[in-house]
Amino acid sequence: MYIFQSRSILLNKYKDSNTIKNFIDFSDPDADWSYITWLKSITKLPIVVKGVLTAEDAIAAADAGASAIIVSNHGARQLDSLPSTIEALPEVVKAVGRRIEVYMDGGIRDGTDVYKALGLGARMVFIGRPALWGLTHDGEKGVKKILEILKKELDNAMGITGCSKLTDINQDRVVHESYYARL
């Protein structure tokens, strides 16, 4: 009900906006994986699917032709009971193997979070809040400073764990809840 009300309000308020119409088209609850096939038919650009939290969706995205997926719970703003992205990441990575790249969005607050995500199989992470904190504090210089801090923290974590390059970071170097299941 809320979704349909929101769409109706948006369409009435911004009835001349193609951006809103396109957003509504792509937030259709009846959307299926054939949209990826359609998108691939009209562009040569890579198709990246965001919001993947399960093995089943990861496999479906890969089967539909996605170039990559982003493990994301959209900041848990839409549903506050969603798993954290770091919790969902290992299952998603295992499901698609090396078929497509897996990225992670959400929960990155420091360099050790980057380290953990890379260790659990993410090829890249997206950083939101820390960059916004830097921007709010000191504009562009603040963002640069935050990125420098994150890099230094990542470098420190790598040094402590004996990793000289990013590809040295692996699941065996990350203590995750799955580690305790083996005990």
PDB file of C-alpha atoms in Angstrom:
ATOM      1  CA  MET A   1       0.000   0.000   0.000  1.00  0.00           C
ATOM      2  CA  TYR A   2       2.722   2.473   0.958  1.00  0.00           C
ATOM      3  CA  ILE A   3       4.630   1.818  -2.262  1.00  0.00           C
ATOM      4  CA  PHE A   4       1.600   2.522  -4.431  1.00  0.00           C
ATOM      5  CA  GLN A   5       0.759   5.672  -2.449  1.00  0.00           C
ATOM      6  CA  SER A   6       4.334   6.896  -2.831  1.00  0.00           C
ATOM      7  CA  ARG A   7       4.256   6.292  -6.576  1.00  0.00           C
ATOM      8  CA  SER A   8       0.965   8.099  -6.930  1.00  0.00           C
ATOM      9  CA  ILE A   9       2.239  11.082  -4.925  1.00  0.00           C
ATOM     10  CA  LEU A  10       5.485  11.221  -6.910  1.00  0.00           C
ATOM     11  CA  LEU A  11       3.707  10.992 -10.243  1.00  0.00           C
ATOM     12  CA  ASN A  12       1.269  13.765  -9.325  1.00  0.00           C
ATOM     13  CA  LYS A  13       3.908  16.033  -7.817  1.00  0.00           C
ATOM     14  CA  TYR A  14       6.444  15.557 -10.607  1.00  0.00           C
ATOM     15  CA  LYS A  15       4.159  14.634 -13.503  1.00  0.00           C
ATOM     16  CA  ASP A  16       6.465  16.229 -16.075  1.00  0.00           C
ATOM     17  CA  SER A  17       9.643  14.578 -14.780  1.00  0.00           C
ATOM     18  CA  ASN A  18      11.071  11.757 -16.871  1.00  0.00           C
ATOM     19  CA  THR A  19      13.526  11.015 -14.057  1.00  0.00           C
ATOM     20  CA  ILE A  20      10.707  10.255 -11.623  1.00  0.00           C
ATOM     21  CA  LYS A  21       8.866   8.168 -14.231  1.00  0.00           C
ATOM     22  CA  ASN A  22      12.033   6.176 -14.928  1.00  0.00           C
ATOM     23  CA  PHE A  23      12.699   5.724 -11.203  1.00  0.00           C
ATOM     24  CA  ILE A  24       9.194   4.418 -10.699  1.00  0.00           C
ATOM     25  CA  ASP A  25       9.575   2.061 -13.667  1.00  0.00           C
ATOM     26  CA  PHE A  26      12.737   0.597 -12.167  1.00  0.00           C
ATOM     27  CA  SER A  27      11.300   0.308  -8.658  1.00  0.00           C
ATOM     28  CA  ASP A  28       8.386  -1.784  -9.877  1.00  0.00           C
ATOM     29  CA  PRO A  29       7.622  -4.562  -7.375  1.00  0.00           C
ATOM     30  CA  ASP A  30       6.611  -6.750 -10.321  1.00  0.00           C
ATOM     31  CA  ALA A  31      10.037  -6.349 -11.924  1.00  0.00           C
ATOM     32  CA  ASP A  32      11.818  -9.565 -12.784  1.00  0.00           C
ATOM     33  CA  TRP A  33      15.225 -10.636 -14.024  1.00  0.00           C
ATOM     34  CA  SER A  34      14.195 -10.162 -17.659  1.00  0.00           C
ATOM     35  CA  TYR A  35      14.809  -6.426 -17.131  1.00  0.00           C
ATOM     36  CA  ILE A  36      18.528  -7.186 -17.091  1.00  0.00           C
ATOM     37  CA  THR A  37      18.260  -8.983 -20.426  1.00  0.00           C
ATOM     38  CA  TRP A  38      16.337  -6.023 -21.828  1.00  0.00           C
ATOM     39  CA  LEU A  39      18.911  -3.524 -20.503  1.00  0.00           C
ATOM     40  CA  LYS A  40      21.727  -5.556 -22.046  1.00  0.00           C
ATOM     41  CA  SER A  41      19.889  -5.417 -25.383  1.00  0.00           C
ATOM     42  CA  ILE A  42      19.908  -1.605 -25.445  1.00  0.00           C
ATOM     43  CA  THR A  43      23.396  -0.829 -24.122  1.00  0.00           C
ATOM     44  CA  LYS A  44      26.943  -2.092 -24.232  1.00  0.00           C
ATOM     45  CA  LEU A  45      27.547  -0.704 -20.745  1.00  0.00           C
ATOM     46  CA  PRO A  46      28.005  -3.174 -17.892  1.00  0.00           C
ATOM     47  CA  ILE A  47      24.840  -3.891 -15.905  1.00  0.00           C
ATOM     48  CA  VAL A  48      25.384  -3.843 -12.138  1.00  0.00           C
ATOM     49  CA  VAL A  49      22.559  -5.026  -9.873  1.00  0.00           C
ATOM     50  CA  LYS A  50      22.351  -3.425  -6.425  1.00  0.00           C
ATOM     51  CA  GLY A  51      20.494  -4.766  -3.417  1.00  0.00           C
ATOM     52  CA  VAL A  52      21.501  -8.417  -3.609  1.00  0.00           C
ATOM     53  CA  LEU A  53      21.473 -10.119  -0.194  1.00  0.00           C
ATOM     54  CA  THR A  54      20.925 -13.812  -0.961  1.00  0.00           C
ATOM     55  CA  ALA A  55      22.587 -16.594  -2.915  1.00  0.00           C
ATOM     56  CA  GLU A  56      19.399 -17.079  -4.931  1.00  0.00           C
ATOM     57  CA  ASP A  57      19.299 -13.460  -6.099  1.00  0.00           C
ATOM     58  CA  ALA A  58      23.028 -13.491  -6.830  1.00  0.00           C
ATOM     59  CA  ILE A  59      22.654 -16.563  -9.041  1.00  0.00           C
ATOM     60  CA  ALA A  60      19.583 -15.094 -10.756  1.00  0.00           C
ATOM     61  CA  ALA A  61      21.446 -11.841 -11.488  1.00  0.00           C
ATOM     62  CA  ALA A  62      24.417 -13.739 -12.909  1.00  0.00           C
ATOM     63  CA  ASP A  63      22.160 -16.011 -14.974  1.00  0.00           C
ATOM     64  CA  ALA A  64      20.335 -12.956 -16.343  1.00  0.00           C
ATOM     65  CA  GLY A  65      23.625 -11.499 -17.557  1.00  0.00           C
ATOM     66  CA  ALA A  66      24.574  -8.938 -14.918  1.00  0.00           C
ATOM     67  CA  SER A  67      28.223  -7.893 -15.078  1.00  0.00           C
ATOM     68  CA  ALA A  68      28.435  -7.435 -11.317  1.00  0.00           C
ATOM     69  CA  ILE A  69      26.296  -7.258  -8.211  1.00  0.00           C
ATOM     70  CA  ILE A  70      26.364  -4.994  -5.195  1.00  0.00           C
ATOM     71  CA  VAL A  71      25.610  -6.599  -1.863  1.00  0.00           C
ATOM     72  CA  SER A  72      23.548  -3.827  -0.303  1.00  0.00           C
ATOM     73  CA  ASN A  73      20.683  -3.424   2.101  1.00  0.00           C
ATOM     74  CA  HIS A  74      20.228   0.234   1.092  1.00  0.00           C
ATOM     75  CA  GLY A  75      21.331   1.340   4.568  1.00  0.00           C
ATOM     76  CA  ALA A  76      18.527  -0.812   6.010  1.00  0.00           C
ATOM     77  CA  ARG A  77      16.295   2.207   5.428  1.00  0.00           C
ATOM     78  CA  GLN A  78      13.620   0.319   3.503  1.00  0.00           C
ATOM     79  CA  LEU A  79      13.427  -2.661   5.878  1.00  0.00           C
ATOM     80  CA  ASP A  80      15.197  -2.427   9.215  1.00  0.00           C
ATOM     81  CA  SER A  81      15.256  -6.207   9.677  1.00  0.00           C
ATOM     82  CA  LEU A  82      17.549  -6.893   6.726  1.00  0.00           C
ATOM     83  CA  PRO A  83      20.871  -8.610   7.389  1.00  0.00           C
ATOM     84  CA  SER A  84      23.959  -6.442   7.406  1.00  0.00           C
ATOM     85  CA  THR A  85      25.900  -6.449   4.170  1.00  0.00           C
ATOM     86  CA  ILE A  86      28.953  -8.051   5.784  1.00  0.00           C
ATOM     87  CA  GLU A  87      26.709 -10.909   6.978  1.00  0.00           C
ATOM     88  CA  ALA A  88      25.242 -11.474   3.517  1.00  0.00           C
ATOM     89  CA  LEU A  89      28.526 -11.108   1.616  1.00  0.00           C
ATOM     90  CA  PRO A  90      30.054 -14.610   2.087  1.00  0.00           C
ATOM     91  CA  GLU A  91      26.889 -16.406   0.915  1.00  0.00           C
ATOM     92  CA  VAL A  92      26.607 -14.197  -2.168  1.00  0.00           C
ATOM     93  CA  VAL A  93      30.297 -14.567  -3.073  1.00  0.00           C
ATOM     94  CA  LYS A  94      30.129 -18.341  -2.660  1.00  0.00           C
ATOM     95  CA  ALA A  95      27.004 -18.533  -4.836  1.00  0.00           C
ATOM     96  CA  VAL A  96      28.488 -16.784  -7.875  1.00  0.00           C
ATOM     97  CA  GLY A  97      32.119 -17.773  -7.481  1.00  0.00           C
ATOM     98  CA  ARG A  98      34.109 -15.987 -10.158  1.00  0.00           C
ATOM     99  CA  ARG A  99      31.228 -15.756 -12.656  1.00  0.00           C
ATOM    100  CA  ILE A 100      30.677 -12.055 -11.941  1.00  0.00           C
ATOM    101  CA  GLU A 101      32.242  -9.461  -9.676  1.00  0.00           C
ATOM    102  CA  VAL A 102      30.741  -8.831  -6.253  1.00  0.00           C
ATOM    103  CA  TYR A 103      30.921  -5.408  -4.616  1.00  0.00           C
ATOM    104  CA  MET A 104      29.705  -4.336  -1.188  1.00  0.00           C
ATOM    105  CA  ASP A 105      27.879  -1.204  -0.120  1.00  0.00           C
ATOM    106  CA  GLY A 106      27.028  -0.322   3.457  1.00  0.00           C
ATOM    107  CA  GLY A 107      28.626  -0.576   6.850  1.00  0.00           C
ATOM    108  CA  ILE A 108      32.066   0.663   5.825  1.00  0.00           C
ATOM    109  CA  ARG A 109      33.189   3.013   8.572  1.00  0.00           C
ATOM    110  CA  ASP A 110      36.946   2.401   8.762  1.00  0.00           C
ATOM    111  CA  GLY A 111      39.808   0.687   6.970  1.00  0.00           C
ATOM    112  CA  THR A 112      39.338  -2.579   8.842  1.00  0.00           C
ATOM    113  CA  ASP A 113      35.794  -2.761   7.444  1.00  0.00           C
ATOM    114  CA  VAL A 114      37.305  -2.485   3.955  1.00  0.00           C
ATOM    115  CA  TYR A 115      39.775  -5.246   4.879  1.00  0.00           C
ATOM    116  CA  LYS A 116      36.991  -7.552   6.116  1.00  0.00           C
ATOM    117  CA  ALA A 117      34.865  -6.993   3.007  1.00  0.00           C
ATOM    118  CA  LEU A 118      37.797  -7.717   0.698  1.00  0.00           C
ATOM    119  CA  GLY A 119      38.701 -10.772   2.770  1.00  0.00           C
ATOM    120  CA  LEU A 120      35.167 -12.111   2.506  1.00  0.00           C
ATOM    121  CA  GLY A 121      35.236 -11.784  -1.274  1.00  0.00           C
ATOM    122  CA  ALA A 122      34.171  -8.273  -2.272  1.00  0.00           C
ATOM    123  CA  ARG A 123      36.195  -6.926  -5.197  1.00  0.00           C
ATOM    124  CA  MET A 124      35.367  -3.356  -4.255  1.00  0.00           C
ATOM    125  CA  VAL A 125      33.495  -1.431  -1.572  1.00  0.00           C
ATOM    126  CA  PHE A 126      31.432   1.725  -1.722  1.00  0.00           C
ATOM    127  CA  ILE A 127      31.929   4.330   0.961  1.00  0.00           C
ATOM    128  CA  GLY A 128      29.096   6.685   1.844  1.00  0.00           C
ATOM    129  CA  ARG A 129      28.850   8.010   5.364  1.00  0.00           C
ATOM    130  CA  PRO A 130      32.552   8.534   6.058  1.00  0.00           C
ATOM    131  CA  ALA A 131      32.852  10.548   2.842  1.00  0.00           C
ATOM    132  CA  LEU A 132      29.794  12.593   3.821  1.00  0.00           C
ATOM    133  CA  TRP A 133      31.262  13.215   7.277  1.00  0.00           C
ATOM    134  CA  GLY A 134      34.423  14.541   5.630  1.00  0.00           C
ATOM    135  CA  LEU A 135      32.429  16.643   3.185  1.00  0.00           C
ATOM    136  CA  THR A 136      30.347  18.129   5.984  1.00  0.00           C
ATOM    137  CA  HIS A 137      33.390  18.903   8.086  1.00  0.00           C
ATOM    138  CA  ASP A 138      35.741  20.380   5.495  1.00  0.00           C
ATOM    139  CA  GLY A 139      34.369  20.043   1.979  1.00  0.00           C
ATOM    140  CA  GLU A 140      36.575  18.411  -0.631  1.00  0.00           C
ATOM    141  CA  LYS A 141      39.595  18.518   1.707  1.00  0.00           C
ATOM    142  CA  GLY A 142      37.561  16.656   4.316  1.00  0.00           C
ATOM    143  CA  VAL A 143      36.668  13.896   1.862  1.00  0.00           C
ATOM    144  CA  LYS A 144      40.328  13.561   0.839  1.00  0.00           C
ATOM    145  CA  LYS A 145      41.328  13.357   4.507  1.00  0.00           C
ATOM    146  CA  ILE A 146      38.752  10.637   5.224  1.00  0.00           C
ATOM    147  CA  LEU A 147      39.963   8.610   2.236  1.00  0.00           C
ATOM    148  CA  GLU A 148      43.568   9.002   3.434  1.00  0.00           C
ATOM    149  CA  ILE A 149      42.555   7.793   6.906  1.00  0.00           C
ATOM    150  CA  LEU A 150      40.704   4.785   5.455  1.00  0.00           C
ATOM    151  CA  LYS A 151      43.725   3.907   3.305  1.00  0.00           C
ATOM    152  CA  LYS A 152      46.084   4.179   6.280  1.00  0.00           C
ATOM    153  CA  GLU A 153      43.796   1.983   8.394  1.00  0.00           C
ATOM    154  CA  LEU A 154      43.599  -0.574   5.568  1.00  0.00           C
ATOM    155  CA  ASP A 155      47.388  -0.487   5.137  1.00  0.00           C
ATOM    156  CA  ASN A 156      47.828  -1.006   8.901  1.00  0.00           C
ATOM    157  CA  ALA A 157      45.430  -3.977   8.909  1.00  0.00           C
ATOM    158  CA  MET A 158      47.269  -5.465   5.948  1.00  0.00           C
ATOM    159  CA  GLY A 159      50.638  -5.017   7.648  1.00  0.00           C
ATOM    160  CA  ILE A 160      49.476  -6.560  10.913  1.00  0.00           C
ATOM    161  CA  THR A 161      48.121  -9.609   9.055  1.00  0.00           C
ATOM    162  CA  GLY A 162      51.119 -10.024   6.749  1.00  0.00           C
ATOM    163  CA  CYS A 163      49.444  -8.890   3.529  1.00  0.00           C
ATOM    164  CA  SER A 164      51.715  -6.959   1.183  1.00  0.00           C
ATOM    165  CA  LYS A 165      49.097  -6.561  -1.550  1.00  0.00           C
ATOM    166  CA  LEU A 166      45.289  -6.518  -1.703  1.00  0.00           C
ATOM    167  CA  THR A 167      45.154  -9.950  -3.314  1.00  0.00           C
ATOM    168  CA  ASP A 168      46.814 -11.405  -0.181  1.00  0.00           C
ATOM    169  CA  ILE A 169      43.690 -10.605   1.842  1.00  0.00           C
ATOM    170  CA  ASN A 170      41.487 -13.691   2.032  1.00  0.00           C
ATOM    171  CA  GLN A 171      38.775 -15.301   4.121  1.00  0.00           C
ATOM    172  CA  ASP A 172      41.289 -17.135   6.311  1.00  0.00           C
ATOM    173  CA  ARG A 173      42.551 -13.786   7.580  1.00  0.00           C
ATOM    174  CA  VAL A 174      39.101 -12.523   8.607  1.00  0.00           C
ATOM    175  CA  VAL A 175      37.398 -13.547  11.825  1.00  0.00           C
ATOM    176  CA  HIS A 176      33.714 -13.717  10.995  1.00  0.00           C
ATOM    177  CA  GLU A 177      30.802 -15.392  12.799  1.00  0.00           C
ATOM    178  CA  SER A 178      31.282 -18.415  10.516  1.00  0.00           C
ATOM    179  CA  TYR A 179      34.704 -18.891  12.130  1.00  0.00           C
ATOM    180  CA  TYR A 180      33.066 -19.698  15.458  1.00  0.00           C
ATOM    181  CA  ALA A 181      30.811 -22.307  13.861  1.00  0.00           C
ATOM    182  CA  ARG A 182      33.940 -24.393  13.205  1.00  0.00           C
ATOM    183  CA  LEU A 183      34.930 -24.478  16.880  1.00  0.00           C
TER     184      LEU A 183
END
